[in-house]
Amino acid sequence: KMMLALRKILNTVGNPHLKALNDRFLADRTFVSRFRQAPAAKNFHHNYLGGLLEHTLSVCGMADLLAGHYPQLDRDLLVSGAFLHDIGKIREFGYTRNIDYTDEGRLLGHLVLGVAMVEDKLGELKDFPPSVALRLTHMILSHHGEYEFGSPKRPKFLEAFALHLLDDLDAKINGLGRFMEKDRLDGDWTDFNRMFGRFFLKTRIPGAEKTPAEGKEARPRQGSLFSPKPDESPIE
């Protein structure tokens, strides 16, 4: 269901060059198979099989909504960047027995690997505009937002900045939500969260729904396969 939902969003990309690039990846059976299985991280967010697809679908969906709210954003560029921003993670992580970094994951990282994968597909396309390729490359390299978070460049145009914010939001909501779900302390507050440096209030306000609204189907979600160890520091 998640892969079909992602394809549905990407099929609405109108820019012929970006659509051709996205379609190259979607037509690559090896890529799609690994993309559907890969985790999005080792420890913090979407750190389970299928997590990368879930995270990518979420960021693409938010990119679609954000572009509808802010007409100054190039929707096709933002949605395509959202699709491609983490593809390097299919090579960054191995997950045969548990989730861990591959050699190229440790030596290069998913930002560099993702750019290399995009460049390989661009080599199969004729007349792809260099200016568009440059912007996509920048979006992949800058989506962590700051140097201290692993980006060699900070976002320097609207779509790149928006992608960083959406990626960060989805990662933190997922990671924090799972932390709160796993908390077993009695009372209204969670245990201390070292990543965010605070306790979190976990009780709902009166009347808050605990299940999807009637008539609405919950978005597909993968279950957890590997749980992070308590002493492991979060890594996106």
Coordinates of C-alpha atoms in Angstrom, one line a residue:
K1 CA 0.0 0.0 0.0
M2 CA 2.8 2.4 0.8
M3 CA 4.6 1.9 -2.4
L4 CA 1.4 2.4 -4.4
A5 CA 0.7 5.6 -2.5
L6 CA 4.2 6.9 -3.2
R7 CA 3.8 6.0 -6.9
K8 CA 0.5 7.9 -7.0
I9 CA 2.2 11.1 -5.7
L10 CA 5.2 10.8 -8.0
N11 CA 2.9 10.2 -11.0
T12 CA 1.6 13.8 -10.5
V13 CA 5.0 15.3 -11.1
G14 CA 4.5 17.5 -14.2
N15 CA 8.1 18.4 -15.0
P16 CA 9.1 15.9 -17.7
H17 CA 12.8 15.8 -16.7
L18 CA 12.0 15.2 -13.1
K19 CA 9.3 12.6 -13.9
A20 CA 11.7 10.8 -16.2
L21 CA 14.3 10.6 -13.4
N22 CA 11.8 9.4 -10.8
D23 CA 10.5 6.8 -13.3
R24 CA 14.0 5.5 -13.8
F25 CA 14.2 4.6 -10.2
L26 CA 10.7 3.2 -10.0
A27 CA 11.4 1.0 -13.0
D28 CA 14.5 -0.4 -11.4
R29 CA 13.3 -3.6 -9.7
T30 CA 16.4 -4.1 -7.7
F31 CA 16.2 -0.6 -6.3
V32 CA 12.5 -0.9 -5.5
S33 CA 13.0 -4.2 -3.7
R34 CA 15.7 -2.8 -1.5
F35 CA 13.9 0.6 -1.0
R36 CA 10.8 -1.2 0.3
Q37 CA 12.8 -3.2 2.8
A38 CA 15.4 -0.8 4.1
P39 CA 15.3 0.9 7.5
A40 CA 15.6 4.7 7.6
A41 CA 18.0 4.7 10.5
K42 CA 19.8 2.5 13.0
N43 CA 18.6 4.0 16.2
F44 CA 16.3 7.0 16.3
H45 CA 13.5 7.2 13.7
H46 CA 11.9 4.6 11.4
N47 CA 14.5 2.1 12.5
Y48 CA 12.8 -1.0 11.3
L49 CA 12.3 -2.8 8.0
G50 CA 10.2 -0.7 5.7
G51 CA 11.0 2.4 7.6
L52 CA 12.7 4.1 4.7
L53 CA 9.6 3.8 2.5
E54 CA 7.4 4.9 5.3
H55 CA 9.5 8.0 6.0
T56 CA 9.8 8.8 2.3
L57 CA 6.1 8.5 1.7
S58 CA 5.5 10.8 4.7
V59 CA 7.9 13.5 3.5
C60 CA 6.6 13.3 0.0
G61 CA 3.0 13.7 1.2
M62 CA 3.9 16.7 3.4
A63 CA 5.9 18.2 0.5
D64 CA 2.7 17.9 -1.7
L65 CA 0.6 19.7 1.0
L66 CA 3.3 22.3 1.7
A67 CA 3.6 23.2 -2.0
G68 CA -0.2 23.6 -2.2
H69 CA 0.0 26.1 0.7
Y70 CA 3.0 28.0 -0.5
P71 CA 2.7 28.7 -4.3
Q72 CA 6.2 30.1 -4.4
L73 CA 7.5 26.6 -4.0
D74 CA 8.3 24.4 -7.1
R75 CA 6.1 21.4 -6.2
D76 CA 7.7 19.1 -8.7
L77 CA 11.2 19.9 -7.5
L78 CA 10.2 19.6 -3.8
V79 CA 8.3 16.3 -4.3
S80 CA 11.1 14.8 -6.4
G81 CA 13.7 15.9 -3.8
A82 CA 11.6 14.3 -1.1
F83 CA 11.6 11.1 -3.0
L84 CA 15.3 11.0 -3.6
H85 CA 16.7 12.6 -0.4
D86 CA 17.4 9.4 1.5
I87 CA 17.8 6.8 -1.3
G88 CA 21.4 6.3 -0.3
K89 CA 20.2 4.5 2.8
I90 CA 19.5 1.4 0.8
R91 CA 23.3 1.1 0.6
E92 CA 24.2 2.8 4.0
F93 CA 22.6 0.1 6.1
G94 CA 22.8 -3.7 6.2
Y95 CA 19.9 -5.5 8.0
T96 CA 20.4 -9.3 7.6
R97 CA 20.6 -9.9 11.4
N98 CA 20.3 -6.5 12.8
I99 CA 20.5 -2.9 11.5
D100 CA 24.1 -1.7 11.2
Y101 CA 26.2 0.3 8.9
T102 CA 27.8 -1.1 5.8
D103 CA 31.4 -0.3 4.9
E104 CA 30.3 2.3 2.4
G105 CA 27.8 3.6 4.8
R106 CA 30.5 4.3 7.4
L107 CA 33.0 5.6 4.9
L108 CA 30.7 7.7 2.6
G109 CA 27.2 8.0 4.2
H110 CA 23.8 8.2 2.6
L111 CA 24.2 11.8 1.3
V112 CA 27.2 10.9 -0.9
L113 CA 25.7 7.6 -1.8
G114 CA 22.4 9.1 -2.8
V115 CA 24.1 11.7 -5.0
A116 CA 26.1 8.9 -6.7
M117 CA 22.9 7.0 -7.4
V118 CA 21.2 10.0 -8.9
E119 CA 24.2 10.7 -11.1
D120 CA 24.1 7.1 -12.3
K121 CA 20.4 7.5 -13.4
L122 CA 21.1 10.9 -14.9
G123 CA 23.7 9.2 -17.1
E124 CA 20.9 7.2 -18.7
L125 CA 18.8 10.2 -19.6
K126 CA 19.4 12.6 -22.5
D127 CA 19.2 16.3 -22.3
F128 CA 18.6 16.5 -18.5
P129 CA 19.0 20.2 -17.6
P130 CA 22.3 20.7 -15.6
S131 CA 20.6 23.4 -13.5
V132 CA 17.9 20.9 -12.3
A133 CA 20.5 18.2 -11.6
L134 CA 22.5 20.7 -9.6
R135 CA 19.5 21.6 -7.5
L136 CA 18.6 18.0 -6.8
T137 CA 22.2 17.3 -5.8
H138 CA 22.1 20.3 -3.4
M139 CA 18.8 19.1 -1.9
I140 CA 20.3 15.7 -1.1
L141 CA 23.5 17.1 0.3
S142 CA 21.9 19.8 2.4
H143 CA 18.8 18.1 3.8
H144 CA 20.3 17.6 7.2
G145 CA 20.3 21.3 7.5
E146 CA 23.5 22.1 9.4
Y147 CA 27.2 21.1 9.2
E148 CA 27.1 19.6 12.7
F149 CA 24.4 17.2 11.5
G150 CA 26.4 15.9 8.6
S151 CA 25.4 18.2 5.7
P152 CA 28.4 19.5 3.7
K153 CA 26.2 22.4 2.7
R154 CA 23.3 24.2 4.3
P155 CA 20.0 24.6 2.3
K156 CA 20.3 27.6 0.0
F157 CA 17.0 27.8 -1.9
L158 CA 13.4 27.5 -0.9
E159 CA 12.8 23.9 -1.9
A160 CA 16.0 22.7 -0.2
F161 CA 15.1 24.6 3.0
A162 CA 11.6 23.2 2.9
L163 CA 12.9 19.6 2.4
H164 CA 15.2 19.9 5.4
L165 CA 12.3 21.1 7.6
L166 CA 10.0 18.3 6.5
D167 CA 12.6 15.6 6.9
D168 CA 13.5 16.9 10.3
L169 CA 9.8 17.1 11.4
D170 CA 9.0 13.6 10.2
A171 CA 12.1 12.1 11.8
K172 CA 11.5 13.7 15.2
I173 CA 7.7 13.1 15.4
N174 CA 8.3 9.4 14.6
G175 CA 11.2 9.0 16.9
L176 CA 9.6 10.9 19.8
G177 CA 6.3 9.2 19.2
R178 CA 7.9 5.7 19.5
F179 CA 9.8 6.8 22.6
M180 CA 6.5 7.8 24.2
E181 CA 4.8 4.6 23.2
K182 CA 7.5 2.5 24.7
D183 CA 7.6 4.5 28.0
R184 CA 6.4 2.3 30.9
L185 CA 6.7 4.8 33.8
D186 CA 3.6 5.3 35.9
G187 CA 2.1 8.8 35.9
D188 CA 1.7 11.5 33.4
W189 CA 5.3 12.0 32.4
T190 CA 7.8 10.0 30.4
D191 CA 11.3 9.1 31.5
F192 CA 14.0 11.6 30.7
N193 CA 14.7 11.8 26.9
R194 CA 18.4 12.3 26.5
M195 CA 18.2 13.4 22.8
F196 CA 15.8 16.2 23.5
G197 CA 17.0 16.9 27.0
R198 CA 13.6 16.9 28.7
F199 CA 10.7 14.9 30.1
F200 CA 7.5 14.7 28.0
L201 CA 3.8 14.8 29.0
K202 CA 2.2 11.7 27.7
T203 CA -1.4 12.1 28.8
R204 CA -4.0 13.1 26.2
I205 CA -6.5 16.0 26.7
P206 CA -10.1 15.0 27.4
G207 CA -12.0 13.9 24.3
A208 CA -8.9 13.2 22.3
E209 CA -9.3 10.4 19.8
K210 CA -7.2 7.3 20.3
T211 CA -8.1 5.8 16.9
P212 CA -8.5 7.2 13.4
A213 CA -11.6 9.3 12.9
E214 CA -14.6 7.3 11.8
G215 CA -14.6 6.8 8.0
K216 CA -10.9 7.5 7.7
E217 CA -8.3 4.8 7.1
A218 CA -5.1 5.0 9.0
R219 CA -2.0 5.4 6.9
P220 CA -0.1 2.1 6.5
R221 CA 2.7 1.7 9.0
Q222 CA 5.4 -0.9 9.4
G223 CA 6.0 -2.5 12.8
S224 CA 9.2 -2.4 14.7
L225 CA 11.7 -5.2 14.0
F226 CA 14.9 -4.1 15.9
S227 CA 14.8 -2.0 19.0
P228 CA 17.6 0.4 19.8
K229 CA 19.8 -0.4 22.8
P230 CA 19.4 2.0 25.8
D231 CA 23.0 3.2 25.6
E232 CA 23.0 3.9 21.8
S233 CA 23.0 7.5 20.8
P234 CA 20.4 8.4 18.2
I235 CA 21.6 8.7 14.6
E236 CA 19.4 9.9 11.7

